PDB file of C-alpha atoms in Angstrom:
ATOM      1  CA  MET A   1       0.000   0.000   0.000  1.00 45.00           C
ATOM      2  CA  GLN A   2       1.082   3.560  -0.764  1.00 55.00           C
ATOM      3  CA  LYS A   3       1.795   5.843   2.207  1.00 65.00           C
ATOM      4  CA  LEU A   4      -0.895   8.377   3.095  1.00 76.00           C
ATOM      5  CA  THR A   5      -0.758  11.566   1.066  1.00 86.00           C
ATOM      6  CA  LYS A   6       0.191  15.025   2.348  1.00 91.00           C
ATOM      7  CA  TYR A   7      -1.142  16.676  -0.815  1.00 91.00           C
ATOM      8  CA  PHE A   8      -4.492  18.520  -0.593  1.00 95.00           C
ATOM      9  CA  ARG A   9      -6.101  19.617  -3.837  1.00 94.00           C
ATOM     10  CA  MET A  10      -9.014  22.013  -3.420  1.00 96.00           C
ATOM     11  CA  SER A  11     -11.407  23.155  -6.146  1.00 96.00           C
ATOM     12  CA  ILE A  12     -13.008  26.520  -5.432  1.00 96.00           C
ATOM     13  CA  THR A  13     -15.357  26.536  -8.449  1.00 95.00           C
ATOM     14  CA  ASP A  14     -16.699  24.163 -11.075  1.00 93.00           C
ATOM     15  CA  GLN A  15     -17.137  26.995 -13.583  1.00 93.00           C
ATOM     16  CA  CYS A  16     -14.608  27.655 -16.351  1.00 95.00           C
ATOM     17  CA  THR A  17     -13.835  30.087 -19.157  1.00 96.00           C
ATOM     18  CA  LEU A  18     -13.120  27.178 -21.536  1.00 96.00           C
ATOM     19  CA  SER A  19     -14.873  23.896 -22.355  1.00 94.00           C
ATOM     20  CA  CYS A  20     -12.159  21.277 -22.915  1.00 93.00           C
ATOM     21  CA  TYR A  21     -13.997  18.109 -23.929  1.00 89.00           C
ATOM     22  CA  PHE A  22     -11.497  15.887 -22.091  1.00 87.00           C
ATOM     23  CA  CYS A  23     -11.580  17.767 -18.763  1.00 88.00           C
ATOM     24  CA  HIS A  24     -12.307  15.735 -15.619  1.00 83.00           C
ATOM     25  CA  ASN A  25     -13.135  18.957 -13.695  1.00 83.00           C
ATOM     26  CA  GLU A  26     -11.592  17.447 -10.566  1.00 84.00           C
ATOM     27  CA  GLY A  27     -14.472  14.974 -10.406  1.00 80.00           C
ATOM     28  CA  GLN A  28     -17.095  17.709  -9.952  1.00 80.00           C
ATOM     29  CA  CYS A  29     -20.605  18.082 -11.329  1.00 74.00           C
ATOM     30  CA  GLN A  30     -22.134  21.467 -12.074  1.00 71.00           C
ATOM     31  CA  SER A  31     -23.659  23.033  -8.966  1.00 67.00           C
ATOM     32  CA  ALA A  32     -25.552  26.191  -8.102  1.00 59.00           C
ATOM     33  CA  SER A  33     -23.554  29.230  -6.986  1.00 66.00           C
ATOM     34  CA  ALA A  34     -25.334  29.220  -3.626  1.00 67.00           C
ATOM     35  CA  GLU A  35     -23.888  25.774  -2.879  1.00 84.00           C
ATOM     36  CA  LYS A  36     -20.262  26.875  -3.225  1.00 91.00           C
ATOM     37  CA  LEU A  37     -18.194  27.098  -0.081  1.00 96.00           C
ATOM     38  CA  THR A  38     -17.130  30.595   0.985  1.00 97.00           C
ATOM     39  CA  ALA A  39     -13.578  31.925   1.207  1.00 98.00           C
ATOM     40  CA  GLU A  40     -13.806  31.552   4.994  1.00 98.00           C
ATOM     41  CA  ASP A  41     -14.854  27.900   4.572  1.00 98.00           C
ATOM     42  CA  PHE A  42     -11.868  27.079   2.360  1.00 98.00           C
ATOM     43  CA  ILE A  43      -9.432  28.871   4.646  1.00 98.00           C
ATOM     44  CA  TRP A  44     -10.769  27.040   7.704  1.00 98.00           C
ATOM     45  CA  VAL A  45     -10.564  23.648   5.989  1.00 98.00           C
ATOM     46  CA  CYS A  46      -6.935  24.254   4.990  1.00 98.00           C
ATOM     47  CA  GLY A  47      -6.042  25.087   8.576  1.00 98.00           C
ATOM     48  CA  GLN A  48      -7.593  21.807   9.693  1.00 97.00           C
ATOM     49  CA  MET A  49      -5.781  19.839   6.997  1.00 97.00           C
ATOM     50  CA  LYS A  50      -2.463  21.382   8.017  1.00 97.00           C
ATOM     51  CA  SER A  51      -3.097  20.298  11.609  1.00 96.00           C
ATOM     52  CA  ILE A  52      -3.142  16.628  10.552  1.00 94.00           C
ATOM     53  CA  GLY A  53      -0.007  16.790   8.411  1.00 93.00           C
ATOM     54  CA  PHE A  54      -0.986  18.004   4.953  1.00 94.00           C
ATOM     55  CA  GLU A  55       1.839  20.089   3.488  1.00 95.00           C
ATOM     56  CA  LYS A  56       1.128  20.750  -0.199  1.00 95.00           C
ATOM     57  CA  PHE A  57      -1.965  22.785  -1.110  1.00 97.00           C
ATOM     58  CA  LYS A  58      -3.152  23.230  -4.705  1.00 97.00           C
ATOM     59  CA  ILE A  59      -6.096  25.477  -5.640  1.00 98.00           C
ATOM     60  CA  THR A  60      -7.961  24.360  -8.745  1.00 96.00           C
ATOM     61  CA  GLY A  61     -11.308  24.725 -10.508  1.00 93.00           C
ATOM     62  CA  GLY A  62     -12.906  24.892 -12.977  1.00 93.00           C
ATOM     63  CA  GLU A  63     -11.000  28.089 -13.416  1.00 97.00           C
ATOM     64  CA  PRO A  64     -10.056  29.488  -9.979  1.00 97.00           C
ATOM     65  CA  THR A  65      -9.407  33.036 -11.219  1.00 98.00           C
ATOM     66  CA  LEU A  66     -13.150  33.367 -11.878  1.00 97.00           C
ATOM     67  CA  ARG A  67     -13.588  33.834  -8.142  1.00 96.00           C
ATOM     68  CA  ASN A  68     -12.948  37.412  -7.081  1.00 96.00           C
ATOM     69  CA  ASP A  69     -12.065  36.192  -3.582  1.00 98.00           C
ATOM     70  CA  LEU A  70      -9.180  33.993  -4.785  1.00 98.00           C
ATOM     71  CA  PRO A  71      -6.568  36.449  -3.388  1.00 98.00           C
ATOM     72  CA  GLU A  72      -8.403  36.383  -0.031  1.00 98.00           C
ATOM     73  CA  ILE A  73      -8.325  32.570  -0.044  1.00 98.00           C
ATOM     74  CA  ILE A  74      -4.597  32.463  -0.821  1.00 98.00           C
ATOM     75  CA  MET A  75      -3.793  35.052   1.838  1.00 98.00           C
ATOM     76  CA  GLY A  76      -5.894  33.225   4.426  1.00 98.00           C
ATOM     77  CA  ILE A  77      -4.243  29.878   3.690  1.00 98.00           C
ATOM     78  CA  LYS A  78      -0.775  31.383   4.037  1.00 97.00           C
ATOM     79  CA  LYS A  79      -1.730  32.907   7.391  1.00 97.00           C
ATOM     80  CA  HIS A  80      -1.985  29.332   8.682  1.00 97.00           C
ATOM     81  CA  GLY A  81       1.768  29.057   8.095  1.00 97.00           C
ATOM     82  CA  ILE A  82       1.309  27.063   4.890  1.00 97.00           C
ATOM     83  CA  ASP A  83       4.108  27.867   2.457  1.00 94.00           C
ATOM     84  CA  ASP A  84       3.413  25.416  -0.370  1.00 95.00           C
ATOM     85  CA  VAL A  85       0.336  27.037  -1.944  1.00 97.00           C
ATOM     86  CA  SER A  86      -0.118  27.122  -5.715  1.00 96.00           C
ATOM     87  CA  ILE A  87      -2.874  27.286  -8.304  1.00 97.00           C
ATOM     88  CA  ILE A  88      -3.703  25.639 -11.605  1.00 97.00           C
ATOM     89  CA  THR A  89      -5.144  28.080 -14.145  1.00 97.00           C
ATOM     90  CA  ASN A  90      -5.954  28.017 -17.849  1.00 97.00           C
ATOM     91  CA  GLY A  91      -4.431  31.481 -18.067  1.00 97.00           C
ATOM     92  CA  THR A  92      -7.300  33.244 -19.831  1.00 97.00           C
ATOM     93  CA  LEU A  93      -7.694  35.747 -16.965  1.00 97.00           C
ATOM     94  CA  LEU A  94      -4.152  35.563 -15.666  1.00 96.00           C
ATOM     95  CA  LYS A  95      -2.820  38.909 -16.859  1.00 93.00           C
ATOM     96  CA  LYS A  96      -5.724  40.735 -15.217  1.00 94.00           C
ATOM     97  CA  SER A  97      -5.657  38.772 -11.959  1.00 96.00           C
ATOM     98  CA  LEU A  98      -1.892  38.390 -11.456  1.00 96.00           C
ATOM     99  CA  PRO A  99      -1.191  41.641  -9.543  1.00 96.00           C
ATOM    100  CA  LYS A 100      -3.723  40.790  -6.808  1.00 97.00           C
ATOM    101  CA  LEU A 101      -2.516  37.176  -6.655  1.00 97.00           C
ATOM    102  CA  MET A 102       1.044  38.392  -6.176  1.00 96.00           C
ATOM    103  CA  ASP A 103      -0.074  40.790  -3.442  1.00 96.00           C
ATOM    104  CA  ALA A 104      -1.755  37.816  -1.732  1.00 97.00           C
ATOM    105  CA  GLY A 105       1.567  35.957  -1.660  1.00 95.00           C
ATOM    106  CA  LEU A 106       1.236  33.525  -4.579  1.00 95.00           C
ATOM    107  CA  LYS A 107       4.681  32.309  -5.629  1.00 92.00           C
ATOM    108  CA  ARG A 108       3.989  29.371  -7.936  1.00 92.00           C
ATOM    109  CA  LEU A 109       1.459  28.259 -10.524  1.00 94.00           C
ATOM    110  CA  ASN A 110       0.739  25.724 -13.242  1.00 96.00           C
ATOM    111  CA  ILE A 111      -0.768  26.960 -16.500  1.00 97.00           C
ATOM    112  CA  SER A 112      -2.853  24.547 -18.554  1.00 96.00           C
ATOM    113  CA  MET A 113      -2.041  25.245 -22.194  1.00 95.00           C
ATOM    114  CA  TYR A 114      -3.226  22.557 -24.560  1.00 93.00           C
ATOM    115  CA  SER A 115      -2.576  24.075 -27.971  1.00 95.00           C
ATOM    116  CA  LEU A 116      -0.807  26.868 -29.822  1.00 96.00           C
ATOM    117  CA  SER A 117      -3.083  26.369 -32.828  1.00 95.00           C
ATOM    118  CA  LYS A 118      -6.099  28.675 -32.971  1.00 96.00           C
ATOM    119  CA  ASP A 119      -8.167  26.050 -34.815  1.00 96.00           C
ATOM    120  CA  LYS A 120      -7.323  23.255 -32.373  1.00 95.00           C
ATOM    121  CA  PHE A 121      -7.823  25.556 -29.393  1.00 96.00           C
ATOM    122  CA  ARG A 122     -11.298  26.409 -30.662  1.00 96.00           C
ATOM    123  CA  ARG A 123     -12.180  22.797 -31.544  1.00 95.00           C
ATOM    124  CA  ASP A 124     -10.829  20.993 -28.468  1.00 94.00           C
ATOM    125  CA  ASN A 125     -10.954  23.677 -25.791  1.00 95.00           C
ATOM    126  CA  GLY A 126     -13.882  25.847 -26.840  1.00 96.00           C
ATOM    127  CA  GLY A 127     -11.658  28.904 -26.788  1.00 96.00           C
ATOM    128  CA  SER A 128     -11.359  31.954 -29.032  1.00 97.00           C
ATOM    129  CA  SER A 129      -8.279  33.393 -30.718  1.00 97.00           C
ATOM    130  CA  ARG A 130      -8.497  36.305 -28.298  1.00 97.00           C
ATOM    131  CA  GLN A 131      -8.400  33.939 -25.317  1.00 97.00           C
ATOM    132  CA  LEU A 132      -5.364  32.125 -26.720  1.00 97.00           C
ATOM    133  CA  GLU A 133      -3.539  35.422 -27.047  1.00 97.00           C
ATOM    134  CA  SER A 134      -4.597  36.308 -23.484  1.00 97.00           C
ATOM    135  CA  ILE A 135      -3.005  33.085 -22.219  1.00 97.00           C
ATOM    136  CA  LYS A 136       0.257  33.909 -23.986  1.00 97.00           C
ATOM    137  CA  ALA A 137       0.184  37.461 -22.598  1.00 96.00           C
ATOM    138  CA  GLY A 138      -0.480  36.072 -19.112  1.00 96.00           C
ATOM    139  CA  ILE A 139       2.498  33.727 -19.391  1.00 96.00           C
ATOM    140  CA  ASP A 140       4.741  36.613 -20.443  1.00 96.00           C
ATOM    141  CA  ASN A 141       3.483  38.614 -17.473  1.00 95.00           C
ATOM    142  CA  VAL A 142       4.234  35.744 -15.086  1.00 95.00           C
ATOM    143  CA  LEU A 143       7.783  35.505 -16.379  1.00 94.00           C
ATOM    144  CA  GLU A 144       8.314  39.266 -16.254  1.00 94.00           C
ATOM    145  CA  ASN A 145       7.339  39.194 -12.574  1.00 93.00           C
ATOM    146  CA  GLY A 146       9.927  36.605 -11.659  1.00 87.00           C
ATOM    147  CA  PHE A 147       7.803  33.536 -10.931  1.00 87.00           C
ATOM    148  CA  LEU A 148      10.031  30.500 -10.543  1.00 79.00           C
ATOM    149  CA  ASP A 149       9.338  26.881 -11.454  1.00 80.00           C
ATOM    150  CA  THR A 150       6.366  27.798 -13.651  1.00 91.00           C
ATOM    151  CA  LYS A 151       4.971  24.765 -15.431  1.00 95.00           C
ATOM    152  CA  LEU A 152       2.840  24.325 -18.537  1.00 97.00           C
ATOM    153  CA  ASN A 153       0.415  21.407 -18.365  1.00 96.00           C
ATOM    154  CA  TYR A 154      -0.123  19.772 -21.744  1.00 96.00           C
ATOM    155  CA  VAL A 155      -2.409  16.777 -22.463  1.00 94.00           C
ATOM    156  CA  PHE A 156      -1.202  14.475 -25.252  1.00 94.00           C
ATOM    157  CA  HIS A 157      -4.013  12.922 -27.322  1.00 92.00           C
ATOM    158  CA  GLY A 158      -1.946  10.483 -29.364  1.00 92.00           C
ATOM    159  CA  SER A 159      -0.262  10.381 -32.754  1.00 92.00           C
ATOM    160  CA  ARG A 160      -2.457  13.178 -34.148  1.00 90.00           C
ATOM    161  CA  ASP A 161      -0.764  15.476 -31.606  1.00 93.00           C
ATOM    162  CA  ILE A 162       2.862  14.835 -32.600  1.00 95.00           C
ATOM    163  CA  ASP A 163       3.282  18.137 -34.443  1.00 94.00           C
ATOM    164  CA  GLU A 164       1.526  20.019 -31.660  1.00 95.00           C
ATOM    165  CA  LEU A 165       3.785  18.439 -29.036  1.00 96.00           C
ATOM    166  CA  GLU A 166       6.853  19.494 -30.995  1.00 96.00           C
ATOM    167  CA  ARG A 167       5.558  23.079 -31.124  1.00 96.00           C
ATOM    168  CA  MET A 168       4.831  23.032 -27.404  1.00 97.00           C
ATOM    169  CA  LEU A 169       8.370  21.832 -26.675  1.00 97.00           C
ATOM    170  CA  SER A 170       9.761  24.694 -28.741  1.00 97.00           C
ATOM    171  CA  TYR A 171       7.494  27.228 -27.012  1.00 97.00           C
ATOM    172  CA  ALA A 172       8.418  25.963 -23.540  1.00 96.00           C
ATOM    173  CA  SER A 173      12.116  26.105 -24.449  1.00 96.00           C
ATOM    174  CA  ASP A 174      11.834  29.681 -25.754  1.00 96.00           C
ATOM    175  CA  LYS A 175      10.045  30.777 -22.560  1.00 95.00           C
ATOM    176  CA  ASN A 176      12.272  28.728 -20.221  1.00 93.00           C
ATOM    177  CA  LEU A 177       9.247  26.886 -18.830  1.00 95.00           C
ATOM    178  CA  ILE A 178       8.840  23.274 -17.694  1.00 96.00           C
ATOM    179  CA  LEU A 179       6.475  21.337 -19.961  1.00 97.00           C
ATOM    180  CA  VAL A 180       4.437  18.751 -18.040  1.00 96.00           C
ATOM    181  CA  ILE A 181       3.239  16.135 -20.534  1.00 96.00           C
ATOM    182  CA  LEU A 182       0.114  14.304 -19.397  1.00 91.00           C
ATOM    183  CA  PRO A 183      -1.526  11.307 -21.055  1.00 87.00           C
ATOM    184  CA  LEU A 184      -5.236  11.556 -21.769  1.00 84.00           C
ATOM    185  CA  ILE A 185      -7.545  10.344 -18.998  1.00 78.00           C
ATOM    186  CA  PRO A 186     -10.329   8.392 -20.790  1.00 70.00           C
ATOM    187  CA  ILE A 187     -13.280  10.254 -19.256  1.00 70.00           C
ATOM    188  CA  SER A 188     -14.484  11.771 -22.519  1.00 72.00           C
ATOM    189  CA  ILE A 189     -12.706  10.915 -25.764  1.00 75.00           C
ATOM    190  CA  ARG A 190     -13.151  11.605 -29.468  1.00 79.00           C
ATOM    191  CA  VAL A 191     -12.317   9.756 -32.652  1.00 80.00           C
ATOM    192  CA  GLY A 192      -8.551   9.915 -33.119  1.00 82.00           C
ATOM    193  CA  ASP A 193      -7.716  10.008 -29.408  1.00 85.00           C
ATOM    194  CA  GLU A 194      -5.271   7.329 -28.294  1.00 89.00           C
ATOM    195  CA  ASN A 195      -4.448   5.826 -24.913  1.00 84.00           C
ATOM    196  CA  THR A 196      -0.714   6.564 -24.867  1.00 89.00           C
ATOM    197  CA  SER A 197       1.398   4.974 -22.151  1.00 88.00           C
ATOM    198  CA  LEU A 198       4.076   6.848 -20.241  1.00 89.00           C
ATOM    199  CA  GLN A 199       6.693   4.601 -21.832  1.00 91.00           C
ATOM    200  CA  GLU A 200       5.402   5.487 -25.306  1.00 93.00           C
ATOM    201  CA  LEU A 201       5.593   9.187 -24.462  1.00 94.00           C
ATOM    202  CA  ARG A 202       9.194   8.844 -23.384  1.00 95.00           C
ATOM    203  CA  ALA A 203       9.978   6.926 -26.596  1.00 96.00           C
ATOM    204  CA  ILE A 204       8.587   9.832 -28.631  1.00 96.00           C
ATOM    205  CA  LEU A 205      10.819  12.268 -26.755  1.00 97.00           C
ATOM    206  CA  SER A 206      13.858  10.035 -27.274  1.00 96.00           C
ATOM    207  CA  ILE A 207      13.372  10.215 -31.038  1.00 95.00           C
ATOM    208  CA  TRP A 208      13.816  13.982 -30.863  1.00 95.00           C
ATOM    209  CA  GLY A 209      16.856  13.598 -28.615  1.00 96.00           C
ATOM    210  CA  ILE A 210      17.263  13.526 -24.843  1.00 97.00           C
ATOM    211  CA  GLU A 211      20.293  15.362 -23.484  1.00 97.00           C
ATOM    212  CA  LYS A 212      19.879  14.500 -19.789  1.00 96.00           C
ATOM    213  CA  GLU A 213      17.391  12.667 -17.614  1.00 96.00           C
ATOM    214  CA  ILE A 214      16.912  12.554 -13.848  1.00 96.00           C
ATOM    215  CA  VAL A 215      14.457  10.139 -12.227  1.00 95.00           C
ATOM    216  CA  CYS A 216      13.217  11.091  -8.764  1.00 91.00           C
ATOM    217  CA  GLN A 217      10.279  10.600  -6.416  1.00 89.00           C
ATOM    218  CA  ASP A 218       7.957  13.310  -5.175  1.00 85.00           C
ATOM    219  CA  LYS A 219       6.805  13.488  -1.556  1.00 84.00           C
ATOM    220  CA  GLU A 220       3.909  11.153  -2.355  1.00 82.00           C
ATOM    221  CA  GLY A 221       6.219   8.449  -3.688  1.00 82.00           C
ATOM    222  CA  ILE A 222       5.315   8.950  -7.359  1.00 85.00           C
ATOM    223  CA  SER A 223       8.302   8.492  -9.678  1.00 89.00           C
ATOM    224  CA  LYS A 224       8.914  11.284 -12.202  1.00 93.00           C
ATOM    225  CA  ARG A 225      11.428  12.034 -14.944  1.00 95.00           C
ATOM    226  CA  PHE A 226      12.975  15.477 -15.386  1.00 96.00           C
ATOM    227  CA  ILE A 227      14.144  15.439 -18.994  1.00 97.00           C
ATOM    228  CA  THR A 228      16.324  17.984 -20.748  1.00 97.00           C
ATOM    229  CA  MET A 229      15.893  17.749 -24.498  1.00 97.00           C
ATOM    230  CA  LYS A 230      18.743  18.420 -26.921  1.00 96.00           C
ATOM    231  CA  SER A 231      16.609  21.300 -28.190  1.00 93.00           C
ATOM    232  CA  GLY A 232      16.872  22.872 -24.722  1.00 95.00           C
ATOM    233  CA  ALA A 233      13.303  22.159 -23.594  1.00 96.00           C
ATOM    234  CA  THR A 234      12.724  20.856 -20.060  1.00 96.00           C
ATOM    235  CA  VAL A 235      10.054  18.175 -19.666  1.00 97.00           C
ATOM    236  CA  LEU A 236       8.430  16.675 -16.583  1.00 96.00           C
ATOM    237  CA  LEU A 237       7.053  13.212 -17.325  1.00 95.00           C
ATOM    238  CA  ARG A 238       5.859  10.959 -14.569  1.00 90.00           C
ATOM    239  CA  ASP A 239       7.046   7.367 -14.461  1.00 87.00           C
ATOM    240  CA  ASP A 240       4.214   5.872 -12.388  1.00 81.00           C
ATOM    241  CA  GLU A 241       0.489   5.382 -12.789  1.00 75.00           C
ATOM    242  CA  LEU A 242      -1.330   5.659  -9.481  1.00 73.00           C
ATOM    243  CA  SER A 243      -3.216   2.435 -10.278  1.00 72.00           C
ATOM    244  CA  ALA A 244       0.046   0.568  -9.702  1.00 74.00           C
ATOM    245  CA  LYS A 245       0.580   2.212  -6.311  1.00 75.00           C
ATOM    246  CA  LEU A 246      -2.693   1.090  -4.639  1.00 76.00           C
ATOM    247  CA  PRO A 247      -3.010   4.091  -2.283  1.00 78.00           C
ATOM    248  CA  TYR A 248      -6.282   2.924  -0.727  1.00 78.00           C
ATOM    249  CA  LYS A 249      -7.329  -0.479   0.570  1.00 78.00           C
ATOM    250  CA  ASP A 250     -10.289  -0.426  -1.822  1.00 77.00           C
ATOM    251  CA  CYS A 251      -7.861  -0.133  -4.769  1.00 79.00           C
ATOM    252  CA  ILE A 252      -6.985  -3.812  -4.456  1.00 78.00           C
ATOM    253  CA  THR A 253     -10.473  -4.948  -5.491  1.00 79.00           C
ATOM    254  CA  CYS A 254     -11.471  -1.874  -7.538  1.00 78.00           C
ATOM    255  CA  SER A 255     -13.322  -2.724 -10.773  1.00 76.00           C
ATOM    256  CA  GLU A 256     -12.237   0.623 -12.288  1.00 74.00           C
ATOM    257  CA  LYS A 257      -8.508   0.080 -11.758  1.00 71.00           C
ATOM    258  CA  SER A 258      -7.831  -0.426 -15.466  1.00 68.00           C
ATOM    259  CA  GLU A 259      -9.256   3.045 -16.159  1.00 68.00           C
ATOM    260  CA  CYS A 260      -7.090   4.786 -13.565  1.00 74.00           C
ATOM    261  CA  ARG A 261      -4.581   7.092 -15.309  1.00 70.00           C
ATOM    262  CA  GLU A 262      -4.083   9.345 -12.311  1.00 72.00           C
ATOM    263  CA  GLY A 263      -0.498  10.460 -12.018  1.00 66.00           C
ATOM    264  CA  ILE A 264      -0.714  12.243  -8.687  1.00 75.00           C
ATOM    265  CA  PHE A 265      -1.844  11.156  -5.252  1.00 79.00           C
ATOM    266  CA  PRO A 266      -3.839  13.935  -3.571  1.00 85.00           C
ATOM    267  CA  LEU A 267      -6.977  14.111  -1.509  1.00 89.00           C
ATOM    268  CA  ARG A 268      -9.416  16.308  -3.426  1.00 91.00           C
ATOM    269  CA  MET A 269     -12.190  18.537  -2.133  1.00 95.00           C
ATOM    270  CA  THR A 270     -14.825  19.998  -4.451  1.00 94.00           C
ATOM    271  CA  SER A 271     -16.191  23.524  -4.368  1.00 95.00           C
ATOM    272  CA  ILE A 272     -19.276  22.297  -2.460  1.00 94.00           C
ATOM    273  CA  GLY A 273     -17.298  20.406   0.185  1.00 96.00           C
ATOM    274  CA  GLU A 274     -17.145  16.828  -1.087  1.00 94.00           C
ATOM    275  CA  PHE A 275     -13.970  14.825  -0.520  1.00 94.00           C
ATOM    276  CA  ILE A 276     -12.954  12.814  -3.589  1.00 88.00           C
ATOM    277  CA  PRO A 277     -10.144  10.308  -3.078  1.00 81.00           C
ATOM    278  CA  CYS A 278     -10.431   8.784  -6.555  1.00 80.00           C
ATOM    279  CA  LEU A 279     -11.208  10.222 -10.011  1.00 78.00           C
ATOM    280  CA  ALA A 280     -12.005   6.782 -11.420  1.00 71.00           C
ATOM    281  CA  GLY A 281     -14.871   6.467  -8.974  1.00 70.00           C
ATOM    282  CA  GLY A 282     -13.581   3.300  -7.353  1.00 66.00           C
ATOM    283  CA  VAL A 283     -13.503   4.933  -3.909  1.00 72.00           C
ATOM    284  CA  ALA A 284     -16.714   6.799  -3.119  1.00 77.00           C
ATOM    285  CA  ARG A 285     -16.823  10.532  -2.390  1.00 86.00           C
ATOM    286  CA  VAL A 286     -17.932  11.827   0.998  1.00 92.00           C
ATOM    287  CA  SER A 287     -19.710  15.113   1.711  1.00 94.00           C
ATOM    288  CA  ALA A 288     -18.262  17.263   4.492  1.00 96.00           C
ATOM    289  CA  ARG A 289     -20.321  20.369   3.762  1.00 96.00           C
ATOM    290  CA  THR A 290     -22.406  20.240   6.963  1.00 96.00           C
ATOM    291  CA  VAL A 291     -19.338  19.597   9.096  1.00 97.00           C
ATOM    292  CA  ILE A 292     -17.447  22.481   7.452  1.00 98.00           C
ATOM    293  CA  LYS A 293     -20.313  24.927   7.926  1.00 97.00           C
ATOM    294  CA  ALA A 294     -20.540  23.916  11.603  1.00 98.00           C
ATOM    295  CA  ARG A 295     -16.756  24.413  12.013  1.00 98.00           C
ATOM    296  CA  ASP A 296     -16.658  21.002  13.713  1.00 98.00           C
ATOM    297  CA  SER A 297     -12.960  20.133  13.782  1.00 97.00           C
ATOM    298  CA  LYS A 298     -13.305  16.729  15.428  1.00 96.00           C
ATOM    299  CA  ARG A 299     -15.919  15.478  12.956  1.00 97.00           C
ATOM    300  CA  LEU A 300     -14.009  16.834   9.969  1.00 97.00           C
ATOM    301  CA  LEU A 301     -10.743  15.184  10.953  1.00 94.00           C
ATOM    302  CA  LYS A 302     -12.560  11.917  11.710  1.00 94.00           C
ATOM    303  CA  LEU A 303     -14.182  12.089   8.275  1.00 94.00           C
ATOM    304  CA  VAL A 304     -10.858  12.757   6.546  1.00 93.00           C
ATOM    305  CA  LYS A 305      -9.202   9.899   8.400  1.00 90.00           C
ATOM    306  CA  GLY A 306     -12.028   7.607   7.363  1.00 88.00           C
ATOM    307  CA  VAL A 307     -11.664   8.581   3.704  1.00 86.00           C
ATOM    308  CA  MET A 308      -7.887   8.116   3.688  1.00 83.00           C
ATOM    309  CA  GLU A 309      -8.001   4.704   5.347  1.00 80.00           C
ATOM    310  CA  ARG A 310     -10.595   3.150   3.032  1.00 73.00           C
TER     311      ARG A 310
END
């Protein structure tokens, strides 16, 4: 069994500025605005999670920059003495929101950028040419403001994406960014999509030329490869599928194990206060909304312990 995670991944909205057909939306369903947790709720939960040993906190969506109180949430989390706080954003609103995020103390972020092609961006991500240019402008703004370790998340759809991957490698190299290459999670697929293994992805990179490669483990025990291409691009490619790690007892008998392409091991919480240990659905979600609203620390920590030990 995998050791218990110290990685907490918290969605603050299920709404987004794009409509990527392959998005898992952190396991969320659409919900009414009135059901969303407040900034105070999220901040309180993070303080509780820190008290039981969680160390890495990632704010996700949907698109988290849609919430005007995102800077308040970041600032409140950091007041708990939590240093490792970052966000995942699609970048469409990044240039506008960055100054307030910096003032709140944000130091690190991942930007999901799935195409440099206007046609593909419109077809696969539901985005406009103007939004694509906004993402690029946001990335430039991030770099101008000295953000370190900025990563681009890119989902590889198979052989039809070879040319796009090569362009993304060149872009990441030019901008001195780390390109995180992710295989497609088969939640929603289209004709032409392929289930590419991590080994196949590495083989593609080796054809273009690998200069240097370092294999290491993150704090959750997931093996990853930091690859420097001969072109100068830096790539982060994980080496493990979570389905091989069996992080929960229920994973051993899970009927969905063959569908598990998760490459990280976090505990997720949705924007309405549901804990989701598993995107494949093999380990059931648990609602903590009532407990959070009551600010009941003992019940929340008991609930979290119960989820993690399933």
